[in-house]
mmCIF file of C-alpha atoms and ligand atoms in Angstrom:
data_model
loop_
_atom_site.group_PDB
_atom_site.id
_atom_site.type_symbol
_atom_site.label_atom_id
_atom_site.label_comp_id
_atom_site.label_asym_id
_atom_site.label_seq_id
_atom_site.Cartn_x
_atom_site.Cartn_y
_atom_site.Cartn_z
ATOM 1 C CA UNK N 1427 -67.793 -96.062 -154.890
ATOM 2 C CA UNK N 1428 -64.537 -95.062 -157.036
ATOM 3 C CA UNK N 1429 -63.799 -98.809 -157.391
ATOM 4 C CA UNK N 1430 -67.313 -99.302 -159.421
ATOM 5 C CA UNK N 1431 -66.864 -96.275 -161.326
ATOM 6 C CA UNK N 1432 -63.800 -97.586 -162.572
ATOM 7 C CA UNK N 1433 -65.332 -100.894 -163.603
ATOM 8 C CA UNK N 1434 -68.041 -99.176 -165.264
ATOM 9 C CA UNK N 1435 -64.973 -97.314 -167.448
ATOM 10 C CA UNK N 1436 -63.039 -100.025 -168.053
ATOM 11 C CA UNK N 1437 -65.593 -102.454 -169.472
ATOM 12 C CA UNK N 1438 -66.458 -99.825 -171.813
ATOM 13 C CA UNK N 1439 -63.196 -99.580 -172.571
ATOM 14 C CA UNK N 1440 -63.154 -103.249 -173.028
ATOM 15 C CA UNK N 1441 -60.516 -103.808 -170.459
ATOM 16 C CA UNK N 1442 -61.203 -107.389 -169.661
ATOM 17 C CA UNK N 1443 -58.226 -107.454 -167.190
ATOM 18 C CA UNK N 1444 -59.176 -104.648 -165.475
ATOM 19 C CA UNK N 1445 -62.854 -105.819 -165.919
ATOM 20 C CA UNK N 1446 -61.762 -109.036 -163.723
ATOM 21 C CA UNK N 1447 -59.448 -107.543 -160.842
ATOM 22 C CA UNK N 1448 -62.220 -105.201 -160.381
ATOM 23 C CA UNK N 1449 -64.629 -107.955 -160.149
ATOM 24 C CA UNK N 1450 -62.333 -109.887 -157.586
ATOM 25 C CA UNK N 1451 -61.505 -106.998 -155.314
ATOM 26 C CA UNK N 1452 -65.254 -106.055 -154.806
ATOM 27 C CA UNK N 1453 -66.303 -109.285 -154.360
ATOM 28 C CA UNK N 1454 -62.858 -109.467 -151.723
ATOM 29 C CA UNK N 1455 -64.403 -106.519 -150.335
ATOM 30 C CA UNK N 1456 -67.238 -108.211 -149.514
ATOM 31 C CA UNK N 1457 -69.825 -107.043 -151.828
ATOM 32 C CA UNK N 1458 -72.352 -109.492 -152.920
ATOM 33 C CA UNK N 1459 -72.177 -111.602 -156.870
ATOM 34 C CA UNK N 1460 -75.145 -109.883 -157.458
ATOM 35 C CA UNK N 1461 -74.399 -106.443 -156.693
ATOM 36 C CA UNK N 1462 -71.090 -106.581 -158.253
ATOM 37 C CA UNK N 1463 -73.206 -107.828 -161.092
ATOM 38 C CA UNK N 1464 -75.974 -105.336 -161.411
ATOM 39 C CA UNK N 1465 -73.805 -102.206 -160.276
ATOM 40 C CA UNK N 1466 -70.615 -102.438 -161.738
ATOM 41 C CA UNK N 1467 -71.257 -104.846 -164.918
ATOM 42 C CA UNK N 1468 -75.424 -104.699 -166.132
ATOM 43 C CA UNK N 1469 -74.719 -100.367 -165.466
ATOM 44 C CA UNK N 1470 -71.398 -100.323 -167.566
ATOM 45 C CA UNK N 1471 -73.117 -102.298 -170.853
ATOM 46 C CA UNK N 1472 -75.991 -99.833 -170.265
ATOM 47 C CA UNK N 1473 -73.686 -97.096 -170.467
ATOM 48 C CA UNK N 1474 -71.712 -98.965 -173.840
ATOM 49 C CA UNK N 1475 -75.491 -99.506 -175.056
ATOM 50 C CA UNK N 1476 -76.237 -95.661 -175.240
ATOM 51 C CA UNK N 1477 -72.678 -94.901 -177.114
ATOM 52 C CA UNK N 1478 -73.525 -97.758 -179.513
ATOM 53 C CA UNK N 1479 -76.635 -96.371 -180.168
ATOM 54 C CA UNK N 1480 -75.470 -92.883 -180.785
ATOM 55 C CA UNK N 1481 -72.768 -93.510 -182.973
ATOM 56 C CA UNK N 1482 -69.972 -93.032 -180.799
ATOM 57 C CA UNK N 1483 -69.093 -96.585 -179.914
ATOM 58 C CA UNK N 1484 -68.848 -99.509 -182.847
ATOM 59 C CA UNK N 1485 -69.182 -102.823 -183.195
ATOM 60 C CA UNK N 1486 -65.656 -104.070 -182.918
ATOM 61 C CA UNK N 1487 -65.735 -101.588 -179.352
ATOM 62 C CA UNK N 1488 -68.559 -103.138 -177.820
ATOM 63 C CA UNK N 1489 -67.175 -106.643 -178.767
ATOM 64 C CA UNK N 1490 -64.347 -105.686 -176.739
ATOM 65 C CA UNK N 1491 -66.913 -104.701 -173.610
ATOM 66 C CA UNK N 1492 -68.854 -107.664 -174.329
ATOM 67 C CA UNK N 1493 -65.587 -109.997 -173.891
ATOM 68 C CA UNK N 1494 -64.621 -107.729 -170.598
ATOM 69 C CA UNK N 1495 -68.402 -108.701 -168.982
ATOM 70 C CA UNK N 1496 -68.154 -112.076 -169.851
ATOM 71 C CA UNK N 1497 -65.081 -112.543 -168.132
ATOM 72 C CA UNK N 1498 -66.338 -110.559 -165.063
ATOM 73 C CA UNK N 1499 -69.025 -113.040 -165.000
ATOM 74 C CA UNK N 1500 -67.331 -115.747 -165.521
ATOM 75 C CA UNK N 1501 -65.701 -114.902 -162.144
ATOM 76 C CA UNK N 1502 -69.490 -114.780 -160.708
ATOM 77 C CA UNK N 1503 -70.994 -117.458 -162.569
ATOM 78 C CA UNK N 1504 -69.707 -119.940 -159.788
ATOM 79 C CA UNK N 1505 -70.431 -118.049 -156.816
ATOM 80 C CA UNK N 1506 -74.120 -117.446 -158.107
ATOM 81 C CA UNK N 1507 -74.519 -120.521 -158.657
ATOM 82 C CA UNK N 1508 -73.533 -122.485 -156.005
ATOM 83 C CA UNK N 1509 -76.574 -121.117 -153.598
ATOM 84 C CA UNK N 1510 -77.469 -124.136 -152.467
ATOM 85 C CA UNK N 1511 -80.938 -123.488 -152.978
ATOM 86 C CA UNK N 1512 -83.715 -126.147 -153.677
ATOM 87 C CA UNK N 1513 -84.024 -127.714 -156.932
ATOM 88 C CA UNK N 1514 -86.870 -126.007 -158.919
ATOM 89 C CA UNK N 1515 -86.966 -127.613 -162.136
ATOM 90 C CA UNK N 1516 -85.740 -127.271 -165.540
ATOM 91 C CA UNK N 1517 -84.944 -124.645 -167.786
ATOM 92 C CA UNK N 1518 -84.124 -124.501 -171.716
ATOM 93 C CA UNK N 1519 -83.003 -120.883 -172.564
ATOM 94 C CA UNK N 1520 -81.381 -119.886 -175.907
ATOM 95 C CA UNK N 1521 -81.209 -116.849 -178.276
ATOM 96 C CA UNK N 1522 -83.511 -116.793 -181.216
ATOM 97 C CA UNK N 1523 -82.236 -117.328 -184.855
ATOM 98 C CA UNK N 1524 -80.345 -114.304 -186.336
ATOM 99 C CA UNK N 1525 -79.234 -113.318 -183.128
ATOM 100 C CA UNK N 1526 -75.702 -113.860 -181.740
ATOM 101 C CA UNK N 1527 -76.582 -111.538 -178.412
ATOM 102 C CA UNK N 1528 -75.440 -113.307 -175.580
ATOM 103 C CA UNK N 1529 -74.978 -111.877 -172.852
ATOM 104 C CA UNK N 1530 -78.002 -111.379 -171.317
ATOM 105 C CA UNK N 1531 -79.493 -114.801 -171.864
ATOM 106 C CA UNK N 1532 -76.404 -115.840 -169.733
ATOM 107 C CA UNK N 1533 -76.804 -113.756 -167.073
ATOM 108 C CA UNK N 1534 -80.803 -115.371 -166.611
ATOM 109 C CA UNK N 1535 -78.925 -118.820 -166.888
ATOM 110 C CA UNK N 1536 -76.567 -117.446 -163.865
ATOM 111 C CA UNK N 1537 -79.515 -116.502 -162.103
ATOM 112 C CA UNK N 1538 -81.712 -119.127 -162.534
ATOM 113 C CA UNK N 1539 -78.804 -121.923 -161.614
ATOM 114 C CA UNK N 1540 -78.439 -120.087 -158.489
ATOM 115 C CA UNK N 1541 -82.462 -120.215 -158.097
ATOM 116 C CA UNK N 1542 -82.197 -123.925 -157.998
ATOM 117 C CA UNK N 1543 -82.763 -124.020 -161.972
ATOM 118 C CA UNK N 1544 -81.059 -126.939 -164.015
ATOM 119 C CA UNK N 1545 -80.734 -125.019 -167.131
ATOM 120 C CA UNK N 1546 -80.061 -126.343 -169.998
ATOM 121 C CA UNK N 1547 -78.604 -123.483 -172.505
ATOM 122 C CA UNK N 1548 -78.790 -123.880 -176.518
ATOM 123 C CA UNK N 1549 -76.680 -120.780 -177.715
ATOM 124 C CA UNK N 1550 -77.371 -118.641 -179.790
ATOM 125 C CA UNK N 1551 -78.709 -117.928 -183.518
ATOM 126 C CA UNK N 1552 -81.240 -120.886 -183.089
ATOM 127 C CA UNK N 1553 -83.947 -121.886 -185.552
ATOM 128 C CA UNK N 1554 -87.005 -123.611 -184.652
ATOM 129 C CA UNK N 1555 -85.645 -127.039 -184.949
ATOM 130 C CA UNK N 1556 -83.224 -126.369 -181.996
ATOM 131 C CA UNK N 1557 -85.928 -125.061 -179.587
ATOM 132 C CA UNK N 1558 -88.188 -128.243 -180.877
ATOM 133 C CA UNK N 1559 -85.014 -130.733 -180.485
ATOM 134 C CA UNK N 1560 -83.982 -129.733 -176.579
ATOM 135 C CA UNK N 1561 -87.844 -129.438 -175.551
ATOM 136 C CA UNK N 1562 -87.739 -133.506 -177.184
ATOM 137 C CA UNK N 1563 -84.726 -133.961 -175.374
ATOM 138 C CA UNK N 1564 -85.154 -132.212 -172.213
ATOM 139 C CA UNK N 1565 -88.255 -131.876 -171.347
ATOM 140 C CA UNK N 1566 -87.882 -128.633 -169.769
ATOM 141 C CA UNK N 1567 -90.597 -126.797 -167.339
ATOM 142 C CA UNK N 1568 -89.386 -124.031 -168.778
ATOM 143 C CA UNK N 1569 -88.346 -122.782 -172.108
ATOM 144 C CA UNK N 1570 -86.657 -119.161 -172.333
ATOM 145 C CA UNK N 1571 -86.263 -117.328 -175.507
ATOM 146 C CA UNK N 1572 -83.976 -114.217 -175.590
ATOM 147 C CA UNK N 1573 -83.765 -111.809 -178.755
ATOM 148 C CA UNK N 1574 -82.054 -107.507 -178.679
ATOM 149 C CA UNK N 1575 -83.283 -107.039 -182.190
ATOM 150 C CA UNK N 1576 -86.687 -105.573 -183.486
ATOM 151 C CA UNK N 1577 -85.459 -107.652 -186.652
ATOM 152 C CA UNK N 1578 -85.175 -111.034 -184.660
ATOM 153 C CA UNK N 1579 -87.823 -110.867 -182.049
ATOM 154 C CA UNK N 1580 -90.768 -112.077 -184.007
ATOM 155 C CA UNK N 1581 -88.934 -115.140 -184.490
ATOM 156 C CA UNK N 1582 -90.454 -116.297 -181.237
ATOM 157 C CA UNK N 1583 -93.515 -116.432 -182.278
ATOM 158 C CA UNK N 1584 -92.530 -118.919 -185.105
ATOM 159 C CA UNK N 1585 -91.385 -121.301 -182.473
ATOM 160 C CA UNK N 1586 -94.464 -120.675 -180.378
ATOM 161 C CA UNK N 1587 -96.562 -121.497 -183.406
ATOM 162 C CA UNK N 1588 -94.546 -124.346 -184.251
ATOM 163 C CA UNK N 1589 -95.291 -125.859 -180.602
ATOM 164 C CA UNK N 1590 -98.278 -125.496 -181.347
ATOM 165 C CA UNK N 1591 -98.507 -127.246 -184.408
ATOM 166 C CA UNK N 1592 -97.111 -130.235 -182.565
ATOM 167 C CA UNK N 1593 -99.369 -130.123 -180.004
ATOM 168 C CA UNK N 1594 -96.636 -129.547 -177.606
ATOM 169 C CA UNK N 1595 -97.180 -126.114 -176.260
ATOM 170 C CA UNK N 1596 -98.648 -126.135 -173.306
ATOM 171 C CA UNK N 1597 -95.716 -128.984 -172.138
ATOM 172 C CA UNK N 1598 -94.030 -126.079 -170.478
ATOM 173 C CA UNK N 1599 -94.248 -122.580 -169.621
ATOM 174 C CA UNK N 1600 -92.841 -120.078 -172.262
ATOM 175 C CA UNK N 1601 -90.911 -117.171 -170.605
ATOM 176 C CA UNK N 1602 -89.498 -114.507 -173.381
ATOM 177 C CA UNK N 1603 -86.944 -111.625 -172.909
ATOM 178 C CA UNK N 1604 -84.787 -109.199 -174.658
ATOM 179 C CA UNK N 1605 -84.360 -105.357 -174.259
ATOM 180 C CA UNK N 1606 -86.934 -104.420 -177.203
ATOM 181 C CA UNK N 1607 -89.779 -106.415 -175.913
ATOM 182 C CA UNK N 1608 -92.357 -105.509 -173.598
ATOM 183 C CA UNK N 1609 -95.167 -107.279 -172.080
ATOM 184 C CA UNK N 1610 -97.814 -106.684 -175.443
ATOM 185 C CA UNK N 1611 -95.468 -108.086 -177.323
ATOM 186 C CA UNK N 1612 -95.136 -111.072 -174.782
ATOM 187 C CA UNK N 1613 -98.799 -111.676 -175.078
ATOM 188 C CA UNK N 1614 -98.682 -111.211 -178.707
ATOM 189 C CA UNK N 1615 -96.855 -113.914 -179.723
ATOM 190 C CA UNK N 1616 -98.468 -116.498 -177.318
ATOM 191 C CA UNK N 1617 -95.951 -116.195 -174.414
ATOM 192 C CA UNK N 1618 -96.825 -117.250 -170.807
ATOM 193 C CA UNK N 1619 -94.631 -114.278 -169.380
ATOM 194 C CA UNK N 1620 -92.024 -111.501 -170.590
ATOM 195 C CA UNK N 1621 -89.407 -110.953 -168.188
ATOM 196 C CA UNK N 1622 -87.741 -107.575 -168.040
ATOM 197 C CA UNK N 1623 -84.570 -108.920 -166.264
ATOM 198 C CA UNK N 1624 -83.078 -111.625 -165.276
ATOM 199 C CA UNK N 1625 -84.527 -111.302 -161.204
ATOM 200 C CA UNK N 1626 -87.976 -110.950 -162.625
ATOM 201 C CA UNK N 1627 -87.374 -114.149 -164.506
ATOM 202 C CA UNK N 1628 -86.184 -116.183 -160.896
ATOM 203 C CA UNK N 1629 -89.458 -114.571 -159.657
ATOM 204 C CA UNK N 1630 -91.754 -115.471 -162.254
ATOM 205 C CA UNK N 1631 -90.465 -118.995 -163.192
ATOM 206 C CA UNK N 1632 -90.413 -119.718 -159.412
ATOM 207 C CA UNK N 1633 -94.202 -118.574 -159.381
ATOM 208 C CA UNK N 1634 -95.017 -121.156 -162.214
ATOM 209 C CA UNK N 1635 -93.491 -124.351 -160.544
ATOM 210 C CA UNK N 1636 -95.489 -123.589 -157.365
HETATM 211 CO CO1 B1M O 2866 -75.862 -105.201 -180.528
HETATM 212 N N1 B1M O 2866 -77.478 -104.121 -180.681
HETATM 213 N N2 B1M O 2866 -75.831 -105.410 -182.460
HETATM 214 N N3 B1M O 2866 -74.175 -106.088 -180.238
HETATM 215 N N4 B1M O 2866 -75.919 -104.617 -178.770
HETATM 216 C C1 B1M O 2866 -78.147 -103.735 -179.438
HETATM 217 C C2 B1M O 2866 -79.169 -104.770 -179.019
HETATM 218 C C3 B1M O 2866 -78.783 -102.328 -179.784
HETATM 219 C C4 B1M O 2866 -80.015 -101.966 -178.967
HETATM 220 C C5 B1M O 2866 -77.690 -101.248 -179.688
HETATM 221 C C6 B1M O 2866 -78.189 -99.870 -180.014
HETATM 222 O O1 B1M O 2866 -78.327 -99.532 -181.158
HETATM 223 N N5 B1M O 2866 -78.450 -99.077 -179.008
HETATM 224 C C7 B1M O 2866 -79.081 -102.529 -181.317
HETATM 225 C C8 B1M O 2866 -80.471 -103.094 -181.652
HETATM 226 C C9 B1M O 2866 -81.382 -102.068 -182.272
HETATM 227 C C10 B1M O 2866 -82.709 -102.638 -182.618
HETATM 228 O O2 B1M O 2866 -82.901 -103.761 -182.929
HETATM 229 N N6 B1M O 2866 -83.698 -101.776 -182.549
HETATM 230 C C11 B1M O 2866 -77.977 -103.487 -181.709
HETATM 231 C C12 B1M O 2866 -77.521 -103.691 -183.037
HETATM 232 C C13 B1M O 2866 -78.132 -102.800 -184.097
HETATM 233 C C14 B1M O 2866 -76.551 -104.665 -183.376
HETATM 234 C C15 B1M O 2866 -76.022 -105.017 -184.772
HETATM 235 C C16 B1M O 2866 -77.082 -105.096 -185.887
HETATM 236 C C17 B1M O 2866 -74.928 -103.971 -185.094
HETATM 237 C C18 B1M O 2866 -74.320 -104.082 -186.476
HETATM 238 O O3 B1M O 2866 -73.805 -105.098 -186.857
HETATM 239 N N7 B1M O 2866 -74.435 -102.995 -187.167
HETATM 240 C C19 B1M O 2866 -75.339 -106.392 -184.541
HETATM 241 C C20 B1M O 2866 -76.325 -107.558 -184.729
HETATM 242 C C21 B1M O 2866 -75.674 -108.903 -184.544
HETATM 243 C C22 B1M O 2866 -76.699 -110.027 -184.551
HETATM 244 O O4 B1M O 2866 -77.184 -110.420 -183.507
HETATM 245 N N8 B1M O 2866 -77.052 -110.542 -185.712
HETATM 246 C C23 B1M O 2866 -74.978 -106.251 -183.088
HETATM 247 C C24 B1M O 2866 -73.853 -106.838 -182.525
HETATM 248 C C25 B1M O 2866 -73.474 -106.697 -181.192
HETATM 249 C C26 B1M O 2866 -72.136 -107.212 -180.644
HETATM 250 C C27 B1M O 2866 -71.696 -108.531 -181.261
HETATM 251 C C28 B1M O 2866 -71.076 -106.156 -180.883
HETATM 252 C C29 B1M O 2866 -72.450 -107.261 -179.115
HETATM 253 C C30 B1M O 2866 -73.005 -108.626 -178.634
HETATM 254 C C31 B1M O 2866 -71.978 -109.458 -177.933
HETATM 255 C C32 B1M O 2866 -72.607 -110.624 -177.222
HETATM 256 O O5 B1M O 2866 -73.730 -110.634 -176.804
HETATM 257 N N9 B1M O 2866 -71.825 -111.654 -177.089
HETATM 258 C C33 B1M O 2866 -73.596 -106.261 -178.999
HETATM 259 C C34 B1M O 2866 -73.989 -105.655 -177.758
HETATM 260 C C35 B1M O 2866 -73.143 -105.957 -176.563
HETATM 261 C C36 B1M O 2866 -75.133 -104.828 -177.676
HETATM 262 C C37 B1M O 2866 -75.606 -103.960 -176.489
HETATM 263 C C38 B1M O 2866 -74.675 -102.757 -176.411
HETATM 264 C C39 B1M O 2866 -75.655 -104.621 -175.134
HETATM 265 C C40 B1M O 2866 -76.480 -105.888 -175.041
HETATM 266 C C41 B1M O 2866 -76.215 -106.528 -173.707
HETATM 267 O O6 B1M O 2866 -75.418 -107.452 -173.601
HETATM 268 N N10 B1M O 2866 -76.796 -105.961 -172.634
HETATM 269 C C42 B1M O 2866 -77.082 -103.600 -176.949
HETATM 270 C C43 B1M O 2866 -77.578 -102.292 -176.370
HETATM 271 C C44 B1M O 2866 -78.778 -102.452 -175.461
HETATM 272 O O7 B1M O 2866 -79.258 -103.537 -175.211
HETATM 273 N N11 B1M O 2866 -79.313 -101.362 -174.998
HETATM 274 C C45 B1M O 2866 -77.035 -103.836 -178.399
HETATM 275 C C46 B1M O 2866 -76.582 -106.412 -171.278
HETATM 276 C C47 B1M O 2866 -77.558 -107.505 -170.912
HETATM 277 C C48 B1M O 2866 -77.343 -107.909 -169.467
HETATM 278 O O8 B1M O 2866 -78.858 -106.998 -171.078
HETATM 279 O O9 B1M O 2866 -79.292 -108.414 -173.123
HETATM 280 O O10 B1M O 2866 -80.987 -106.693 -172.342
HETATM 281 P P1 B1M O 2866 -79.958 -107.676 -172.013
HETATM 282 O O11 B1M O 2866 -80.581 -108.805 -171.084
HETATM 283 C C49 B1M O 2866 -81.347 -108.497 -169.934
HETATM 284 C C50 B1M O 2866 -82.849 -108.392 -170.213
HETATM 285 O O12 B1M O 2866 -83.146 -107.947 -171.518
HETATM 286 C C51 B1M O 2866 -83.385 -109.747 -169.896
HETATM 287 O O13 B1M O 2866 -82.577 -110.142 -168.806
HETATM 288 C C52 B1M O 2866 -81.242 -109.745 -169.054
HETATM 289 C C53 B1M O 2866 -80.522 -109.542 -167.746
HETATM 290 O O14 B1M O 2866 -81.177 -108.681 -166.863
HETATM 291 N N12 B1M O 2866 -83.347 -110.831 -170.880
HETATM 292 C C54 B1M O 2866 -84.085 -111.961 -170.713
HETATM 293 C C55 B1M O 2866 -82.626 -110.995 -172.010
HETATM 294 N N13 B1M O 2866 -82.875 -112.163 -172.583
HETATM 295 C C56 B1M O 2866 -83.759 -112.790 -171.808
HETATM 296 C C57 B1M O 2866 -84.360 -114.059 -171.939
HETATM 297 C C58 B1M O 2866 -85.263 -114.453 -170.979
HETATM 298 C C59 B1M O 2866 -85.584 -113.618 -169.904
HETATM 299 C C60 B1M O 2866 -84.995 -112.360 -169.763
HETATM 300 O O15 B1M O 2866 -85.809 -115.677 -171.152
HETATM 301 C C61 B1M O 2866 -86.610 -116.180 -170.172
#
């Protein structure tokens, strides 16, 4: 559709206007949160993703792009969430220290809220003592880690290991995501799963409360 190709241009443009009257005339159009989600916003940050990567997009661009999703999700957020579906259980999710990527670790919270999930979400750029504080706090059933950099994804295997050391690991499940991981790298660091995206996260954290 013209409408999503437009979307797709004008988030990497970093039109967060555009980014939302798109976002409210598809979902006026009748298309689902998700769709309008996967298609229009997920594609157009793969598309910014690639430029960044080859040098023809910068930092200060993609901000701009990132501010245009969030907005566009922002619009989505409620409509994702209020699915009425069955409470699940509990979720802690934050981004691992030295990392300020965001947006994907919100879109799982989306997602998992709409699951059923009460999520509990502590930001970004977190050291060990945060993860160790909200799993005090919280008690989650689940605790999500999300990290985009080679540089910043062993990290979660420092908080692993700290759990560990406090005899606290196997409290609740350990779910780990990020676009540079994989499933060795999961296993690796002592993870219970590695979610590729945030649907494969609703699947997999749904399997572990059964
Ligand atoms: Co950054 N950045 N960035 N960046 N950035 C990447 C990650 C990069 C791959 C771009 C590239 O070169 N192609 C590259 C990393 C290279 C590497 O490590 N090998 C990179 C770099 C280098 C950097 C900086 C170092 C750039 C610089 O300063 N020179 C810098 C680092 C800052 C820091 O964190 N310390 C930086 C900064 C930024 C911005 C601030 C400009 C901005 C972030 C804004 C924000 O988040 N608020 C940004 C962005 C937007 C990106 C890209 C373009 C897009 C990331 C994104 O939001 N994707 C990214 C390119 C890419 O990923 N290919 C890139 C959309 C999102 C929906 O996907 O986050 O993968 P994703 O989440 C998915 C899954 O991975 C999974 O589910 C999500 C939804 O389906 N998932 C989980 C994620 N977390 C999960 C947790 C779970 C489960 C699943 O827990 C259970």
């Amino acid at each position: 559709e013209d409408l999503v190709q437009q979307m797709r241009d004008d988030l990497y443009d970093g039109l967060k206007d555009e980014v939302e009257e798109g976002t409210n005339i598809l979902l006026a159009r009748g298309w689902s949160p998700y769709d309008v989600l996967t298609q229009a916003l997920v594609e157009g940050m793969r598309i910014v993703g690639e430029d960044f990567r080859d040098g023809i997009l910068f930092v200060p661009e993609v901000l701009l792009s990132a501010n245009a999703m969030k907005s566009g999700m922002n619009i989505l957020r409620p409509l994702l969430a209020e699915s009425g579906a069955p409470q699940q259980g509990k979720l802690v999710i934050g981004t691992v220290k030295g990392d300020i990527h965001d947006i994907g670790k919100n879109l799982v919270g989306m997602m998992m809220e709409g699951a059923g999930f009460d999520v509990i979400d502590i930001g970004i750029n977190n050291p060990v003592e945060n993860y160790l504080a909200a799993i005090e706090e919280h008690k989650p059933d689940i605790l999500g880690m999300s990290a985009l950099l080679t540089t910043t994804m062993p990290y979660m295997k420092v908080v692993i290991d700290a759990m560990k050391e406090r005899g606290i690991r196997n409290d609740c499940f350990v779910l780990v995501g990020g676009a540079p991981l994989n499933e060795d790298f999961g296993n690796a660091v002592g993870a219970d799963a590695y979610c590729r995206d945030a649907a494969i996260t609703v699947e997999m954290a749904k399997d572990f409360m059964k």
